[in-house]
PDB file of C-alpha atoms in Angstrom:
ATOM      1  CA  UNK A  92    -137.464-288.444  19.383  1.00 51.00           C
ATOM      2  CA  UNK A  93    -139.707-286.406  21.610  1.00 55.00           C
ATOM      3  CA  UNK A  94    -137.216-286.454  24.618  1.00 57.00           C
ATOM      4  CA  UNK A  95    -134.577-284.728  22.355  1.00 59.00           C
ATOM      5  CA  UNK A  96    -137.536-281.902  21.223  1.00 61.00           C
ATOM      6  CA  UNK A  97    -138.453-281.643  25.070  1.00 55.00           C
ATOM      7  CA  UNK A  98    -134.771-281.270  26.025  1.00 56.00           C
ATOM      8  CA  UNK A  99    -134.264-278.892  23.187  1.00 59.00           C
ATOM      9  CA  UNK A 100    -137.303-276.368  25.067  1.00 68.00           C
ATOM     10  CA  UNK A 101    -136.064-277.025  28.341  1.00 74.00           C
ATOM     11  CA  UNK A 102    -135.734-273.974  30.378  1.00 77.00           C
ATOM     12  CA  UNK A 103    -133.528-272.694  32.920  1.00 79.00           C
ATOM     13  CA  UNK A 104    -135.838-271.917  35.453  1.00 78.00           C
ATOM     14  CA  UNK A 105    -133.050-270.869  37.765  1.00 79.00           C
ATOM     15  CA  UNK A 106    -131.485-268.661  35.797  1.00 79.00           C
ATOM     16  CA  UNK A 107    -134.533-266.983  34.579  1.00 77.00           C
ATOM     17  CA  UNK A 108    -135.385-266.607  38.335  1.00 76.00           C
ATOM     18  CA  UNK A 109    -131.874-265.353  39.214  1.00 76.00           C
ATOM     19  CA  UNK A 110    -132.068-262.781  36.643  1.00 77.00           C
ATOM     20  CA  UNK A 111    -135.402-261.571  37.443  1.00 82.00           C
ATOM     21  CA  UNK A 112    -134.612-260.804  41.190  1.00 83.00           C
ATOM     22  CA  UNK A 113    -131.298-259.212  39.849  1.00 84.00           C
ATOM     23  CA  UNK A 114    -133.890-256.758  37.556  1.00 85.00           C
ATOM     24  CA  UNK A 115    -136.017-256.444  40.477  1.00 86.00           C
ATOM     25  CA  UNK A 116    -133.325-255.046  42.711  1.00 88.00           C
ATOM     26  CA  UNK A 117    -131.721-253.301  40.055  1.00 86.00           C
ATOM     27  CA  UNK A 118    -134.993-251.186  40.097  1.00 87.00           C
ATOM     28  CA  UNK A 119    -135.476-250.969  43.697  1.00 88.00           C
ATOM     29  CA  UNK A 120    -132.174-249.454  43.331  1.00 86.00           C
ATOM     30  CA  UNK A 121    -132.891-246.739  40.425  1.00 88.00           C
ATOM     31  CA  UNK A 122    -135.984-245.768  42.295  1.00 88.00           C
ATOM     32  CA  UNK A 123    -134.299-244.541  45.845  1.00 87.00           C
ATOM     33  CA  UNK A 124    -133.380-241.243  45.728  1.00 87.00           C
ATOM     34  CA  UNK A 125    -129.276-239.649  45.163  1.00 84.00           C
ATOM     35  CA  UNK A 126    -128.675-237.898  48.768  1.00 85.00           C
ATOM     36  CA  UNK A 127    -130.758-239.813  51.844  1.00 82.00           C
ATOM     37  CA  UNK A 128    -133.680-237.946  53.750  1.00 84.00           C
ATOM     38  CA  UNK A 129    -132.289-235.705  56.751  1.00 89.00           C
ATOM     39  CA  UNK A 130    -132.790-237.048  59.984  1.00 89.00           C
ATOM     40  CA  UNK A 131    -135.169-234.820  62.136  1.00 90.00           C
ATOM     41  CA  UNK A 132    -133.085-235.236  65.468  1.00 90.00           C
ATOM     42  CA  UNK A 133    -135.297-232.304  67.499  1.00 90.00           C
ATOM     43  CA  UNK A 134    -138.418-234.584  66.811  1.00 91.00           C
ATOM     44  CA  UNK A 135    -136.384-237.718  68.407  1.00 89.00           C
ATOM     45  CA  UNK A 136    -135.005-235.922  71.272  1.00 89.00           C
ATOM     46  CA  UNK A 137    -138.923-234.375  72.218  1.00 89.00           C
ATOM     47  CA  UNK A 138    -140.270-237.911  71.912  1.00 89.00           C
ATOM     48  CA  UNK A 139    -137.606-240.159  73.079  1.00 88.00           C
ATOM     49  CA  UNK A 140    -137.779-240.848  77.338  1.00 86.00           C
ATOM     50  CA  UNK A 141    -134.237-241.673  77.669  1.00 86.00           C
ATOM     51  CA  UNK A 142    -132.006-238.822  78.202  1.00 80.00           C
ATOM     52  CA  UNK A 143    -128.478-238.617  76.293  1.00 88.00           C
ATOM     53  CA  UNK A 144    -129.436-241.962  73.727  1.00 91.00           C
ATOM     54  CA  UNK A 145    -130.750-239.244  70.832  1.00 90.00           C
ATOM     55  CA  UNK A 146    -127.470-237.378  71.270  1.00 91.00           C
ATOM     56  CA  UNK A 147    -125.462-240.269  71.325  1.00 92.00           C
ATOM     57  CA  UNK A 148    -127.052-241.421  68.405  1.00 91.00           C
ATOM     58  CA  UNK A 149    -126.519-238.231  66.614  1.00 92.00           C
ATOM     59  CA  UNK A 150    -123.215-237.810  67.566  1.00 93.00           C
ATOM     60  CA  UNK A 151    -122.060-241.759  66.044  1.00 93.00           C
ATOM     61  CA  UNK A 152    -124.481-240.873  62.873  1.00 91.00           C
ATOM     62  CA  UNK A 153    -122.426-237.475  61.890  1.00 91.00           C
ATOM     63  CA  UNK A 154    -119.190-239.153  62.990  1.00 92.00           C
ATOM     64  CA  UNK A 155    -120.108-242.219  60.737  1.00 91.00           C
ATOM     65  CA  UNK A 156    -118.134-242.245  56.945  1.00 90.00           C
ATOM     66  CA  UNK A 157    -118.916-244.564  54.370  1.00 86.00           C
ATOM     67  CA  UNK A 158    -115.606-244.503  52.228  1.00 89.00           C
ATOM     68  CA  UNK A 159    -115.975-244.709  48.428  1.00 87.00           C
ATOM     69  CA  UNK A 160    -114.486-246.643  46.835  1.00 88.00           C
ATOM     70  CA  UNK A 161    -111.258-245.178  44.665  1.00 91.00           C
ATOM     71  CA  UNK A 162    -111.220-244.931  40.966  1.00 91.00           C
ATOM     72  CA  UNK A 163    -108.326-247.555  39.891  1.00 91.00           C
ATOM     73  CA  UNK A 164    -110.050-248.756  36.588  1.00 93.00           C
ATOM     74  CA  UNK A 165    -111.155-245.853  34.674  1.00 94.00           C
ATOM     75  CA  UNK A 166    -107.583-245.052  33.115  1.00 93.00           C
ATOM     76  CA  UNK A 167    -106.351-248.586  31.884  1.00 95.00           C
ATOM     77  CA  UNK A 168    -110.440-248.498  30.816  1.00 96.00           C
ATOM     78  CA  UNK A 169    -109.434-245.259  28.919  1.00 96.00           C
ATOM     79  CA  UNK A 170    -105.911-246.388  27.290  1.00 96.00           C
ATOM     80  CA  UNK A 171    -107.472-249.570  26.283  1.00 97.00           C
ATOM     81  CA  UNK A 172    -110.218-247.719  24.660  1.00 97.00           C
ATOM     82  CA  UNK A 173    -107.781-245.506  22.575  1.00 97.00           C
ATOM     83  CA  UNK A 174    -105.919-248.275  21.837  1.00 97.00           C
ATOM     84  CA  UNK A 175    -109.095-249.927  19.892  1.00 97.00           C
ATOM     85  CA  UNK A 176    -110.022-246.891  18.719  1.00 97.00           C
ATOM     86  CA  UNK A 177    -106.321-246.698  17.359  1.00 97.00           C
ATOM     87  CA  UNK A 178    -106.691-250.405  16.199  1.00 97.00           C
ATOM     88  CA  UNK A 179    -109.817-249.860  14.210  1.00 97.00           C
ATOM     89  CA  UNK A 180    -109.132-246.816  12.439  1.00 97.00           C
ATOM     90  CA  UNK A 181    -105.910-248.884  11.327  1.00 97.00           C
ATOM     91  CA  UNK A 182    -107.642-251.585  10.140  1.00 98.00           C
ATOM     92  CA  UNK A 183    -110.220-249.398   8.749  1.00 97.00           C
ATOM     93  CA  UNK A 184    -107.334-247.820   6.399  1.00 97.00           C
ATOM     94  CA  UNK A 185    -106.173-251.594   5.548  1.00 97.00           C
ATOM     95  CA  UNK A 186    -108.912-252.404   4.656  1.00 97.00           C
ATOM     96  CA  UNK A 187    -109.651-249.678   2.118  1.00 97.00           C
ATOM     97  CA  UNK A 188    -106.214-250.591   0.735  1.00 97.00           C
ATOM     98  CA  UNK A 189    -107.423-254.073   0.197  1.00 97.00           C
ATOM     99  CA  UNK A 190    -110.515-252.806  -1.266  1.00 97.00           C
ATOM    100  CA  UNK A 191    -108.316-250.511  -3.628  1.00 97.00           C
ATOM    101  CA  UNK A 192    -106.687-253.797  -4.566  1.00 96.00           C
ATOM    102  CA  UNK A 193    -109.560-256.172  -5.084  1.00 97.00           C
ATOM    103  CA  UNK A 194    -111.200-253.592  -7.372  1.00 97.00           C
ATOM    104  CA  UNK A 195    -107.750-253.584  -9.598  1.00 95.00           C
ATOM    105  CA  UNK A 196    -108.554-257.295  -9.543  1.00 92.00           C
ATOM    106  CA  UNK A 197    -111.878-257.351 -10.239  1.00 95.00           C
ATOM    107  CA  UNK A 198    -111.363-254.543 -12.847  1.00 95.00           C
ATOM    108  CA  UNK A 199    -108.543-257.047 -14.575  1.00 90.00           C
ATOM    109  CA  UNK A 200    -110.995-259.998 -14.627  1.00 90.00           C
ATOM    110  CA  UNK A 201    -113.604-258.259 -15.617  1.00 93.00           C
ATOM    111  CA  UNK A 202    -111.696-256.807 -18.821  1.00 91.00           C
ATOM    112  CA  UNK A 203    -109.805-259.999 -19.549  1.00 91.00           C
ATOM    113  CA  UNK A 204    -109.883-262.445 -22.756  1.00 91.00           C
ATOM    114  CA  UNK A 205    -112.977-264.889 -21.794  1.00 91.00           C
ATOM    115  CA  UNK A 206    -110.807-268.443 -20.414  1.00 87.00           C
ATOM    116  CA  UNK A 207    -112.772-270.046 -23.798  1.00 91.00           C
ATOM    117  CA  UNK A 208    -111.017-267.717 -25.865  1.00 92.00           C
ATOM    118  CA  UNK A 209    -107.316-267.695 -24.321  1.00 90.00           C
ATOM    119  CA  UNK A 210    -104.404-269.636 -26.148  1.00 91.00           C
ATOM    120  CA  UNK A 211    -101.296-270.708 -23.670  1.00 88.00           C
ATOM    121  CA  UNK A 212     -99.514-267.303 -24.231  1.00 90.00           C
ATOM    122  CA  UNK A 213    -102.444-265.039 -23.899  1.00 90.00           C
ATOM    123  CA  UNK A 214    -102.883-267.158 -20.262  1.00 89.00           C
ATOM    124  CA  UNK A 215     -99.316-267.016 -18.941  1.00 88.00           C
ATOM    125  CA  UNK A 216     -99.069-263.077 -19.751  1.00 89.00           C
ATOM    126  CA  UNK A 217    -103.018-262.623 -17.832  1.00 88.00           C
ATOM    127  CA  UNK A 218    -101.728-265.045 -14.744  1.00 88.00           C
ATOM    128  CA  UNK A 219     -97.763-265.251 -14.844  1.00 87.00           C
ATOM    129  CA  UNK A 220     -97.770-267.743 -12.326  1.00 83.00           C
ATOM    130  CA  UNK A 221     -99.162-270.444 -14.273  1.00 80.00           C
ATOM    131  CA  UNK A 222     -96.189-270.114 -16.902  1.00 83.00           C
ATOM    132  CA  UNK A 223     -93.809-273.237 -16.588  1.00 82.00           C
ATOM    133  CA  UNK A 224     -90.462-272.813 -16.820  1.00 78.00           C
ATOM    134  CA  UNK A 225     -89.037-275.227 -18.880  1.00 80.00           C
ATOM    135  CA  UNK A 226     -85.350-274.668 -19.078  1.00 81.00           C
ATOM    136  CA  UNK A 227     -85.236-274.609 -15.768  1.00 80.00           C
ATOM    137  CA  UNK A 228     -87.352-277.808 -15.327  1.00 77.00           C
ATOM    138  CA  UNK A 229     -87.127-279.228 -18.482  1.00 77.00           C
ATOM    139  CA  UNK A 230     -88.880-282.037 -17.664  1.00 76.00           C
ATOM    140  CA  UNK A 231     -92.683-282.781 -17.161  1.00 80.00           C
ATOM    141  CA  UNK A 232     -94.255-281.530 -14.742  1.00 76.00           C
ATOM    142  CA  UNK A 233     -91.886-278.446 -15.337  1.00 73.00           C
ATOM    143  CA  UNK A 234     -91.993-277.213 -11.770  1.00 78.00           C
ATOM    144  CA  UNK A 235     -90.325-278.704  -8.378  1.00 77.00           C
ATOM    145  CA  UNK A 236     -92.192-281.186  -6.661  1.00 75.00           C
ATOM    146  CA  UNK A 237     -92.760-279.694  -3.523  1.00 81.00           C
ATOM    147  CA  UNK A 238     -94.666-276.681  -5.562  1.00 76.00           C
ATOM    148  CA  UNK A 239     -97.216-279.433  -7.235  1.00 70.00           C
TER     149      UNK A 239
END
């Protein structure tokens, strides 16, 4: 009994870890700043002794492009987002019809002869689909088989 209440508290430790270095870097992320600090290449080239390695490093630096990556998701993100939109204000709208309909219910039950109270007739005109028809079936139980 207590091995099923420890293994009931048992905690992923790895996944708790996991997630807390993903929050940690998450931050470290949010906390550098949008456009990178300017290199001071003058300050380099006065305190550098080798001649020609801050220009070649300036030169590869302003040649260097990081490519972005292209936008391919954002317009089957958008037409699948209209089409729930689309999809919820339709159901939306059926279900305010149903609504509609379960209050006409609710309205019939609710003005109805109490069950108590009802004779056969006054129950087959309130719920038609309990009336048996016995010409049709005019034997007991007065409705096909495969209906029963």
């Amino acid at each position: 009994m207590a091995g099923k209440r420890a293994a009931l508290k048992a905690i992923d430790w790895l996944a708790f870890a996991e997630r807390t270095r993903s929050d940690a870097i998450g931050a470290k992320l949010s906390s550098l700043p949008e456009k990178p600090v300017t290199i001071d290449w003058s300050f380099y080239k006065t305190n550098v002794a080798r001649a020609g390695m801050v220009a070649e490093f300036e030169s590869k630096f302003s040649a260097l492009t990081i490519p972005e990556p292209k936008d391919t998701a954002t317009a089957a993100i958008n037409t699948q987002e209209a089409e729930a939109n689309k999809a919820a204000v339709a159901y939306v709208e059926a279900s305010k019809a149903r609504i509609g309909q379960y209050e006409k219910e609710l309205e019939k039950f609710q003005n109805m002869i109490p069950f108590d109270q009802m004779t056969i007739d006054d129950l087959n005109d309130t719920f038609p689909e309990t009336k048996l028809d016995k010409e049709k079936h005019p034997y007991w139980p007065h409705k096909p088989i495969a209906e029963l």
